[in-house]
Amino acid sequence: MELEADLVHLKGESYSLDAEGKMQNRDTSKVKIHRVDTLPNFEEGPYLSKHNGIYYLVYAAGFPESLAYATSSSATGPWKYQGIIMQPLPNTTTIHPAMFDFNGQTYLAYHSADLPGGGNYRRSVSLDRVYFNKDGTIKPIVRTSKK
């Protein structure tokens, strides 16, 4: 769904404010929801970004989770499934992604259980470079590690 310019309220919702400025009587019946229900093994944690004119939806797939992605020419789809870019990780069943550009490079942030004591509920933030093929598809992520 789309947000209003304040990045807090949903486009199309109506509400009133009480004397303290808190939202009351919220009505979301006119909010347009863009469902993503055609992607294989869609589990949770979607992240939408745009790189070189292509929209990428990176998401946690299956359980234990791997990272999969789809592409589109629009932020609202339709989405073309492109495949898995990271297999499930050791010692944790979930991986939630974020893909972003910084200083001319694209990076994938995700959580792992790599630090001492890590596990399903003691997650670490991991970061790796993303490399693209000429057609805009993403090459499988090669995890870096401290050895």
N, CA, C and O atoms as a DFTB+ gen file, in Angstrom:
588 C
 N C O
     1  1       0.835      -1.164       0.000
     2  2       0.000       0.000       0.000
     3  2       0.885       1.234       0.000
     4  3       2.046       1.184       0.408
     5  1       0.335       2.312      -0.452
     6  2       1.098       3.556      -0.551
     7  2       0.917       4.398       0.703
     8  3      -0.118       4.344       1.367
     9  1       1.954       5.179       1.012
    10  2       1.914       6.087       2.152
    11  2       1.656       7.513       1.683
    12  3       1.945       7.869       0.540
    13  1       1.116       8.311       2.571
    14  2       0.982       9.740       2.324
    15  2       2.366      10.379       2.392
    16  3       3.334       9.721       2.773
    17  1       2.464      11.647       2.028
    18  2       3.749      12.350       2.020
    19  2       4.406      12.386       3.401
    20  3       5.626      12.516       3.496
    21  1       3.614      12.273       4.477
    22  2       4.196      12.289       5.827
    23  2       4.852      10.953       6.187
    24  3       5.463      10.832       7.248
    25  1       4.731       9.958       5.317
    26  2       5.302       8.623       5.494
    27  2       4.804       7.915       6.754
    28  3       5.456       7.002       7.261
    29  1       3.653       8.341       7.251
    30  2       3.061       7.729       8.432
    31  2       1.689       7.149       8.106
    32  3       1.366       6.032       8.510
    33  1       0.899       7.902       7.386
    34  2      -0.477       7.504       7.112
    35  2      -0.601       6.840       5.746
    36  3       0.178       7.102       4.829
    37  1      -1.592       5.982       5.641
    38  2      -1.837       5.259       4.396
    39  2      -2.647       6.114       3.435
    40  3      -3.595       6.792       3.832
    41  1      -2.259       6.071       2.165
    42  2      -2.997       6.828       1.152
    43  2      -4.415       6.255       1.063
    44  3      -4.602       5.054       0.866
    45  1      -5.402       7.131       1.210
    46  2      -6.795       6.715       1.121
    47  2      -7.466       6.503       2.467
    48  3      -8.689       6.372       2.522
    49  1      -6.703       6.465       3.560
    50  2      -7.339       6.261       4.866
    51  2      -7.913       7.584       5.378
    52  3      -7.461       8.661       4.991
    53  1      -8.908       7.485       6.246
    54  2      -9.443       8.666       6.898
    55  2      -9.396       8.433       8.405
    56  3      -9.436       7.297       8.877
    57  1      -9.312       9.531       9.143
    58  2      -9.218       9.446      10.597
    59  2      -9.475      10.833      11.183
    60  3      -9.508      11.834      10.468
    61  1      -9.650      10.860      12.468
    62  2      -9.730      12.132      13.182
    63  2      -8.660      12.109      14.271
    64  3      -8.114      11.059      14.610
    65  1      -8.372      13.303      14.811
    66  2      -7.372      13.408      15.868
    67  2      -8.054      13.847      17.158
    68  3      -8.955      14.685      17.146
    69  1      -7.612      13.269      18.268
    70  2      -8.152      13.707      19.551
    71  2      -7.409      14.963      20.018
    72  3      -6.569      15.485      19.285
    73  1      -7.700      15.446      21.207
    74  2      -7.105      16.677      21.724
    75  2      -5.590      16.587      21.870
    76  3      -4.904      17.609      21.855
    77  1      -5.065      15.375      22.013
    78  2      -3.618      15.176      22.152
    79  2      -2.937      14.884      20.814
    80  3      -1.733      14.633      20.770
    81  1      -3.707      14.918      19.730
    82  2      -3.147      14.665      18.406
    83  2      -3.021      13.191      18.054
    84  3      -2.349      12.847      17.081
    85  1      -3.652      12.320      18.820
    86  2      -3.610      10.879      18.542
    87  2      -4.728      10.502      17.578
    88  3      -5.841      11.023      17.651
    89  1      -4.402       9.583      16.672
    90  2      -5.354       9.160      15.661
    91  2      -6.524       8.402      16.285
    92  3      -6.338       7.524      17.128
    93  1      -7.743       8.764      15.849
    94  2      -8.979       8.120      16.305
    95  2      -9.831       7.798      15.080
    96  3      -9.635       8.382      14.014
    97  1     -10.755       6.893      15.227
    98  2     -11.748       6.591      14.183
    99  2     -11.103       6.312      12.831
   100  3     -11.539       6.840      11.808
   101  1     -10.084       5.498      12.831
   102  2      -9.348       5.188      11.607
   103  2     -10.190       4.303      10.689
   104  3     -10.753       3.298      11.123
   105  1     -10.269       4.690       9.423
   106  2     -11.006       3.924       8.410
   107  2     -10.060       3.660       7.241
   108  3      -9.632       4.592       6.561
   109  1      -9.736       2.397       7.010
   110  2      -8.820       2.019       5.918
   111  2      -9.559       1.339       4.763
   112  3      -8.933       0.704       3.913
   113  1     -10.881       1.469       4.731
   114  2     -11.661       0.770       3.702
   115  2     -11.362       1.253       2.284
   116  3     -11.641       0.527       1.330
   117  1     -10.801       2.458       2.112
   118  2     -10.486       2.971       0.778
   119  2      -8.999       2.889       0.438
   120  3      -8.561       3.447      -0.568
   121  1      -8.223       2.196       1.272
   122  2      -6.793       2.020       1.015
   123  2      -6.622       0.924      -0.034
   124  3      -7.189      -0.161       0.097
   125  1      -5.845       1.209      -1.065
   126  2      -5.587       0.220      -2.117
   127  2      -4.409      -0.661      -1.698
   128  3      -3.304      -0.174      -1.460
   129  1      -4.663      -1.942      -1.615
   130  2      -3.624      -2.901      -1.219
   131  2      -3.123      -3.610      -2.469
   132  3      -3.902      -4.198      -3.219
   133  1      -1.820      -3.546      -2.681
   134  2      -1.183      -4.234      -3.803
   135  2      -0.681      -5.575      -3.279
   136  3       0.391      -5.643      -2.677
   137  1      -1.437      -6.626      -3.501
   138  2      -1.070      -7.954      -2.985
   139  2       0.042      -8.581      -3.811
   140  3       0.059      -8.490      -5.039
   141  1       0.959      -9.210      -3.116
   142  2       2.009      -9.985      -3.771
   143  2       1.745     -11.437      -3.391
   144  3       2.229     -11.919      -2.367
   145  1       0.972     -12.129      -4.226
   146  2       0.586     -13.495      -3.879
   147  2       0.912     -14.499      -4.976
   148  3       0.371     -15.605      -4.997
   149  1       1.799     -14.109      -5.887
   150  2       2.135     -15.006      -6.990
   151  2       3.579     -15.507      -6.927
   152  3       4.023     -16.217      -7.829
   153  1       4.311     -15.150      -5.879
   154  2       5.722     -15.517      -5.810
   155  2       5.910     -16.824      -5.046
   156  3       5.315     -17.009      -3.985
   157  1       6.728     -17.729      -5.571
   158  2       6.938     -19.020      -4.919
   159  2       7.545     -18.884      -3.528
   160  3       8.471     -18.101      -3.316
   161  1       7.020     -19.647      -2.596
   162  2       7.546     -19.749      -1.234
   163  2       7.660     -18.413      -0.510
   164  3       8.476     -18.280       0.403
   165  1       6.861     -17.421      -0.897
   166  2       6.910     -16.128      -0.209
   167  2       6.588     -16.358       1.259
   168  3       5.513     -16.854       1.594
   169  1       7.523     -15.996       2.137
   170  2       7.355     -16.209       3.569
   171  2       7.085     -14.886       4.286
   172  3       6.026     -14.702       4.885
   173  1       8.060     -13.961       4.219
   174  2       7.937     -12.698       4.948
   175  2       9.114     -11.795       4.612
   176  3       9.969     -12.148       3.800
   177  1       9.148     -10.637       5.240
   178  2      10.291      -9.732       5.175
   179  2      10.602      -9.171       3.806
   180  3      11.776      -9.138       3.435
   181  1       9.609      -8.718       3.016
   182  2       9.924      -8.185       1.692
   183  2      10.638      -6.842       1.770
   184  3      10.418      -6.059       2.694
   185  1      11.486      -6.593       0.796
   186  2      12.181      -5.309       0.710
   187  2      12.188      -4.884      -0.750
   188  3      12.637      -5.636      -1.616
   189  1      11.699      -3.695      -1.022
   190  2      11.580      -3.176      -2.377
   191  2      12.640      -2.112      -2.617
   192  3      12.821      -1.207      -1.802
   193  1      13.342      -2.229      -3.748
   194  2      14.324      -1.212      -4.122
   195  2      14.366      -1.101      -5.641
   196  3      13.829      -1.949      -6.353
   197  1      15.007      -0.049      -6.123
   198  2      15.117       0.178      -7.568
   199  2      16.580       0.404      -7.900
   200  3      17.263       1.196      -7.251
   201  1      17.054      -0.301      -8.918
   202  2      18.451      -0.199      -9.357
   203  2      18.462      -0.191     -10.880
   204  3      17.918      -1.095     -11.514
   205  1      19.077       0.824     -11.463
   206  2      19.196       0.934     -12.919
   207  2      17.859       0.737     -13.631
   208  3      17.793       0.047     -14.648
   209  1      16.796       1.340     -13.101
   210  2      15.496       1.317     -13.748
   211  2      14.671       0.059     -13.521
   212  3      13.565      -0.046     -14.050
   213  1      15.176      -0.896     -12.749
   214  2      14.454      -2.141     -12.472
   215  2      14.079      -2.162     -10.992
   216  3      14.905      -1.859     -10.131
   217  1      12.831      -2.521     -10.702
   218  2      12.394      -2.706      -9.321
   219  2      12.708      -4.142      -8.902
   220  3      12.456      -5.093      -9.643
   221  1      13.261      -4.275      -7.701
   222  2      13.616      -5.569      -7.141
   223  2      12.847      -5.778      -5.842
   224  3      12.858      -4.916      -4.962
   225  1      12.191      -6.906      -5.725
   226  2      11.526      -7.296      -4.491
   227  2      12.286      -8.504      -3.948
   228  3      12.171      -9.612      -4.472
   229  1      13.063      -8.272      -2.890
   230  2      13.847      -9.335      -2.265
   231  2      13.054      -9.787      -1.046
   232  3      12.530      -8.952      -0.308
   233  1      12.957     -11.106      -0.823
   234  2      12.126     -11.586       0.275
   235  2      12.636     -12.906       0.840
   236  3      13.402     -13.626       0.199
   237  1      12.191     -13.203       2.059
   238  2      12.484     -14.483       2.696
   239  2      11.543     -15.519       2.085
   240  3      10.334     -15.307       2.000
   241  1      12.125     -16.652       1.657
   242  2      11.352     -17.683       0.962
   243  2      11.451     -19.014       1.705
   244  3      12.540     -19.440       2.088
   245  1      10.304     -19.665       1.903
   246  2      10.282     -20.984       2.524
   247  2      10.694     -20.941       3.982
   248  3      10.835     -19.873       4.578
   249  1      10.885     -22.141       4.548
   250  2      11.324     -22.244       5.942
   251  2      12.042     -23.564       6.132
   252  3      11.439     -24.600       5.854
   253  1      13.296     -23.604       6.590
   254  2      14.080     -22.427       6.915
   255  2      14.232     -21.525       5.696
   256  3      14.215     -21.992       4.557
   257  1      14.377     -20.245       5.949
   258  2      14.315     -19.261       4.878
   259  2      15.594     -19.167       4.054
   260  3      16.712     -19.213       4.567
   261  1      15.366     -19.035       2.753
   262  2      16.410     -18.626       1.820
   263  2      16.007     -17.225       1.358
   264  3      14.941     -16.736       1.733
   265  1      16.843     -16.577       0.554
   266  2      16.466     -15.286      -0.008
   267  2      16.175     -15.454      -1.485
   268  3      16.988     -15.995      -2.235
   269  1      15.011     -14.984      -1.893
   270  2      14.588     -15.034      -3.283
   271  2      14.287     -13.612      -3.728
   272  3      14.225     -12.691      -2.913
   273  1      14.098     -13.444      -5.049
   274  2      13.742     -12.109      -5.526
   275  2      12.942     -12.187      -6.808
   276  3      12.922     -13.201      -7.506
   277  1      12.280     -11.071      -7.089
   278  2      11.501     -10.904      -8.307
   279  2      11.778      -9.502      -8.836
   280  3      12.229      -8.629      -8.094
   281  1      11.506      -9.291     -10.124
   282  2      11.730      -7.994     -10.742
   283  2      10.454      -7.491     -11.408
   284  3       9.546      -8.261     -11.723
   285  1      10.412      -6.167     -11.613
   286  2       9.276      -5.552     -12.283
   287  2       9.706      -4.204     -12.851
   288  3      10.726      -3.644     -12.450
   289  1       8.922      -3.699     -13.780
   290  2       9.149      -2.337     -14.279
   291  2       8.344      -1.329     -13.472
   292  3       8.413      -0.128     -13.735
   293  1       7.575      -1.810     -12.482
   294  2       6.744      -0.954     -11.636
   295  2       6.899      -1.357     -10.177
   296  3       7.115      -2.530      -9.873
   297  1       6.790      -0.395      -9.280
   298  2       6.889      -0.684      -7.846
   299  2       5.728      -1.530      -7.337
   300  3       5.807      -2.110      -6.254
   301  1       4.656      -1.600      -8.110
   302  2       3.496      -2.389      -7.690
   303  2       3.313      -3.672      -8.505
   304  3       2.269      -4.319      -8.419
   305  1       4.327      -4.042      -9.297
   306  2       4.247      -5.270     -10.085
   307  2       3.580      -5.019     -11.413
   308  3       3.316      -3.869     -11.761
   309  1       3.301      -6.065     -12.164
   310  2       3.413      -7.482     -11.799
   311  2       4.879      -7.904     -11.654
   312  3       5.774      -7.312     -12.257
   313  1       5.100      -8.945     -10.837
   314  2       6.438      -9.403     -10.500
   315  2       6.817     -10.655     -11.264
   316  3       6.012     -11.572     -11.424
   317  1       8.060     -10.678     -11.733
   318  2       8.598     -11.865     -12.402
   319  2       9.594     -12.520     -11.447
   320  3      10.629     -11.942     -11.116
   321  1       9.265     -13.727     -11.014
   322  2      10.146     -14.457     -10.102
   323  2      11.470     -14.730     -10.801
   324  3      11.493     -15.171     -11.950
   325  1      12.586     -14.465     -10.097
   326  2      13.911     -14.651     -10.692
   327  2      14.728     -15.753     -10.024
   328  3      15.684     -16.249     -10.619
   329  1      14.377     -16.141      -8.811
   330  2      15.083     -17.252      -8.187
   331  2      15.667     -16.942      -6.822
   332  3      15.446     -15.877      -6.245
   333  1      16.413     -17.907      -6.332
   334  2      17.061     -17.844      -5.010
   335  2      18.445     -17.235      -5.177
   336  3      19.198     -17.627      -6.068
   337  1      18.782     -16.262      -4.310
   338  2      20.123     -15.682      -4.346
   339  2      20.949     -16.046      -3.121
   340  3      22.157     -15.812      -3.101
   341  1      20.311     -16.618      -2.094
   342  2      21.050     -17.071      -0.920
   343  2      20.303     -18.249      -0.291
   344  3      19.100     -18.176      -0.037
   345  1      21.027     -19.313      -0.051
   346  2      20.456     -20.497       0.575
   347  2      20.300     -20.264       2.082
   348  3      20.875     -19.313       2.612
   349  1      19.533     -21.111       2.784
   350  2      19.418     -20.976       4.238
   351  2      20.800     -20.955       4.904
   352  3      21.754     -21.562       4.418
   353  1      20.874     -20.253       6.010
   354  2      22.138     -20.076       6.720
   355  2      22.227     -21.011       7.925
   356  3      21.203     -21.419       8.472
   357  1      23.447     -21.349       8.339
   358  2      23.612     -22.208       9.514
   359  2      23.126     -21.523      10.795
   360  3      23.263     -20.309      10.946
   361  1      22.573     -22.290      11.690
   362  2      22.198     -21.871      13.048
   363  2      21.033     -20.893      13.146
   364  3      20.742     -20.401      14.236
   365  1      20.366     -20.601      12.045
   366  2      19.177     -19.741      12.110
   367  2      18.196     -20.156      11.023
   368  3      18.595     -20.640       9.964
   369  1      16.926     -19.965      11.290
   370  2      15.910     -20.362      10.313
   371  2      15.343     -19.178       9.541
   372  3      14.554     -19.364       8.615
   373  1      15.743     -17.948       9.917
   374  2      15.199     -16.776       9.230
   375  2      16.309     -15.887       8.688
   376  3      17.381     -15.769       9.282
   377  1      16.029     -15.264       7.546
   378  2      16.923     -14.280       6.933
   379  2      16.011     -13.177       6.390
   380  3      15.175     -13.443       5.527
   381  1      16.156     -11.970       6.873
   382  2      15.340     -10.863       6.362
   383  2      16.248      -9.863       5.667
   384  3      17.200      -9.370       6.272
   385  1      15.965      -9.553       4.388
   386  2      16.882      -8.754       3.575
   387  2      16.552      -7.271       3.485
   388  3      15.439      -6.835       3.781
   389  1      17.551      -6.523       3.070
   390  2      17.400      -5.141       2.618
   391  2      18.478      -4.943       1.553
   392  3      19.639      -5.274       1.790
   393  1      18.119      -4.416       0.395
   394  2      19.082      -4.209      -0.687
   395  2      19.117      -2.723      -1.009
   396  3      18.077      -2.102      -1.228
   397  1      20.330      -2.149      -1.035
   398  2      20.446      -0.708      -1.206
   399  2      21.748      -0.358      -1.925
   400  3      22.688      -1.151      -1.973
   401  1      21.772       0.852      -2.481
   402  2      22.968       1.366      -3.144
   403  2      23.697       2.312      -2.196
   404  3      23.076       3.069      -1.450
   405  1      25.029       2.255      -2.240
   406  2      25.862       3.144      -1.442
   407  2      27.184       3.341      -2.166
   408  3      27.854       2.370      -2.518
   409  1      27.558       4.586      -2.388
   410  2      28.809       4.924      -3.078
   411  2      28.989       4.149      -4.386
   412  3      30.072       3.640      -4.674
   413  1      27.921       4.070      -5.164
   414  2      28.001       3.441      -6.481
   415  2      27.979       1.924      -6.501
   416  3      28.122       1.320      -7.564
   417  1      27.805       1.299      -5.351
   418  2      27.736      -0.161      -5.278
   419  2      26.389      -0.564      -4.667
   420  3      25.749       0.226      -3.973
   421  1      25.972      -1.793      -4.933
   422  2      24.746      -2.312      -4.341
   423  2      25.117      -3.335      -3.283
   424  3      26.016      -4.153      -3.475
   425  1      24.410      -3.274      -2.162
   426  2      24.685      -4.157      -1.026
   427  2      23.406      -4.850      -0.569
   428  3      22.300      -4.335      -0.737
   429  1      23.587      -6.021       0.009
   430  2      22.499      -6.776       0.613
   431  2      22.787      -6.869       2.104
   432  3      23.818      -7.402       2.516
   433  1      21.873      -6.348       2.904
   434  2      21.952      -6.514       4.352
   435  2      20.962      -7.613       4.720
   436  3      19.877      -7.690       4.145
   437  1      21.327      -8.454       5.667
   438  2      20.465      -9.549       6.097
   439  2      20.915      -9.959       7.486
   440  3      21.970      -9.529       7.951
   441  1      20.126     -10.783       8.146
   442  2      20.598     -11.221       9.448
   443  2      20.999     -12.685       9.415
   444  3      20.453     -13.503       8.674
   445  1      21.975     -12.970      10.251
   446  2      22.542     -14.305      10.358
   447  2      22.727     -14.624      11.844
   448  3      22.290     -13.862      12.707
   449  1      23.357     -15.717      12.125
   450  2      23.669     -16.093      13.513
   451  2      25.173     -16.215      13.672
   452  3      25.654     -17.060      14.428
   453  1      25.923     -15.372      12.961
   454  2      27.374     -15.522      12.868
   455  2      28.155     -15.144      14.123
   456  3      29.222     -15.707      14.366
   457  1      27.660     -14.219      14.916
   458  2      28.426     -13.800      16.088
   459  2      28.320     -14.841      17.202
   460  3      27.374     -15.629      17.216
   461  1      29.262     -14.858      18.124
   462  2      29.199     -15.824      19.229
   463  2      27.861     -15.756      19.957
   464  3      27.370     -14.672      20.275
   465  1      27.281     -16.915      20.214
   466  2      25.986     -16.988      20.878
   467  2      24.811     -16.758      19.954
   468  3      23.671     -16.695      20.416
   469  1      25.060     -16.629      18.649
   470  2      23.998     -16.356      17.687
   471  2      23.067     -17.539      17.503
   472  3      23.448     -18.684      17.744
   473  1      21.861     -17.262      17.079
   474  2      20.862     -18.292      16.828
   475  2      19.599     -17.670      16.292
   476  3      19.609     -16.526      15.838
   477  1      18.499     -18.418      16.341
   478  2      17.228     -17.944      15.795
   479  2      16.778     -16.608      16.378
   480  3      16.192     -15.791      15.667
   481  1      17.042     -16.380      17.648
   482  2      16.572     -15.153      18.282
   483  2      17.723     -14.253      18.727
   484  3      17.499     -13.252      19.409
   485  1      18.925     -14.595      18.355
   486  2      20.105     -13.771      18.641
   487  2      20.827     -13.573      17.313
   488  3      21.809     -14.250      17.009
   489  1      20.315     -12.631      16.538
   490  2      20.753     -12.448      15.161
   491  2      21.827     -11.379      15.044
   492  3      21.912     -10.452      15.849
   493  1      22.634     -11.542      14.020
   494  2      23.686     -10.585      13.676
   495  2      23.315      -9.924      12.353
   496  3      22.618     -10.523      11.534
   497  1      23.773      -8.702      12.141
   498  2      23.586      -8.048      10.849
   499  2      24.775      -8.419       9.970
   500  3      25.927      -8.299      10.387
   501  1      24.493      -8.861       8.771
   502  2      25.529      -9.200       7.797
   503  2      25.340      -8.333       6.564
   504  3      24.231      -7.885       6.272
   505  1      26.418      -8.103       5.851
   506  2      26.384      -7.230       4.683
   507  2      27.299      -7.796       3.615
   508  3      28.458      -8.110       3.887
   509  1      26.785      -7.927       2.405
   510  2      27.584      -8.410       1.280
   511  2      27.243      -7.630       0.024
   512  3      26.155      -7.067      -0.097
   513  1      28.191      -7.603      -0.913
   514  2      27.981      -6.931      -2.205
   515  2      27.008      -7.725      -3.061
   516  3      26.927      -8.951      -2.984
   517  1      26.284      -6.995      -3.864
   518  2      25.384      -7.581      -4.854
   519  2      25.989      -7.317      -6.222
   520  3      26.387      -6.193      -6.527
   521  1      26.054      -8.352      -7.039
   522  2      26.561      -8.227      -8.410
   523  2      25.444      -8.624      -9.365
   524  3      24.719      -9.591      -9.134
   525  1      25.323      -7.852     -10.445
   526  2      24.263      -8.065     -11.418
   527  2      24.817      -8.625     -12.718
   528  3      25.944      -8.324     -13.109
   529  1      24.014      -9.439     -13.376
   530  2      24.309      -9.865     -14.742
   531  2      23.917      -8.725     -15.683
   532  3      23.233      -7.789     -15.269
   533  1      24.343      -8.798     -16.935
   534  2      24.047      -7.733     -17.902
   535  2      22.556      -7.512     -18.098
   536  3      22.131      -6.399     -18.406
   537  1      21.745      -8.577     -17.921
   538  2      20.295      -8.449     -18.101
   539  2      19.584      -7.928     -16.851
   540  3      18.356      -7.838     -16.835
   541  1      20.339      -7.586     -15.805
   542  2      19.753      -7.045     -14.584
   543  2      19.434      -8.081     -13.520
   544  3      19.075      -7.721     -12.399
   545  1      19.560      -9.369     -13.851
   546  2      19.339     -10.382     -12.825
   547  2      20.499     -10.361     -11.830
   548  3      21.596      -9.900     -12.144
   549  1      20.238     -10.860     -10.641
   550  2      21.230     -10.844      -9.560
   551  2      22.003     -12.157      -9.553
   552  3      21.422     -13.240      -9.630
   553  1      23.316     -12.037      -9.458
   554  2      24.144     -13.230      -9.298
   555  2      23.962     -13.757      -7.877
   556  3      23.681     -12.972      -6.971
   557  1      24.115     -15.076      -7.654
   558  2      24.014     -15.592      -6.287
   559  2      24.963     -14.839      -5.359
   560  3      26.099     -14.540      -5.727
   561  1      24.491     -14.541      -4.170
   562  2      25.280     -13.787      -3.193
   563  2      26.395     -14.680      -2.654
   564  3      26.154     -15.807      -2.223
   565  1      27.619     -14.153      -2.688
   566  2      28.753     -14.855      -2.115
   567  2      28.997     -14.233      -0.756
   568  3      29.392     -13.071      -0.651
   569  1      28.759     -15.013       0.280
   570  2      28.913     -14.501       1.647
   571  2      30.388     -14.326       1.975
   572  3      31.217     -15.181       1.666
   573  1      30.694     -13.204       2.605
   574  2      32.051     -13.005       3.100
   575  2      32.069     -13.428       4.557
   576  3      31.050     -13.370       5.245
   577  1      33.213     -13.844       5.012
   578  2      33.327     -14.229       6.407
   579  2      34.719     -13.912       6.913
   580  3      35.674     -13.829       6.141
   581  1      34.817     -13.741       8.183
   582  2      36.107     -13.482       8.820
   583  2      36.711     -14.828       9.197
   584  3      36.148     -15.546      10.024
   585  1      37.824     -15.173       8.615
   586  2      38.490     -16.457       8.891
   587  2      39.863     -16.226       9.427
   588  3      40.581     -17.182       9.719
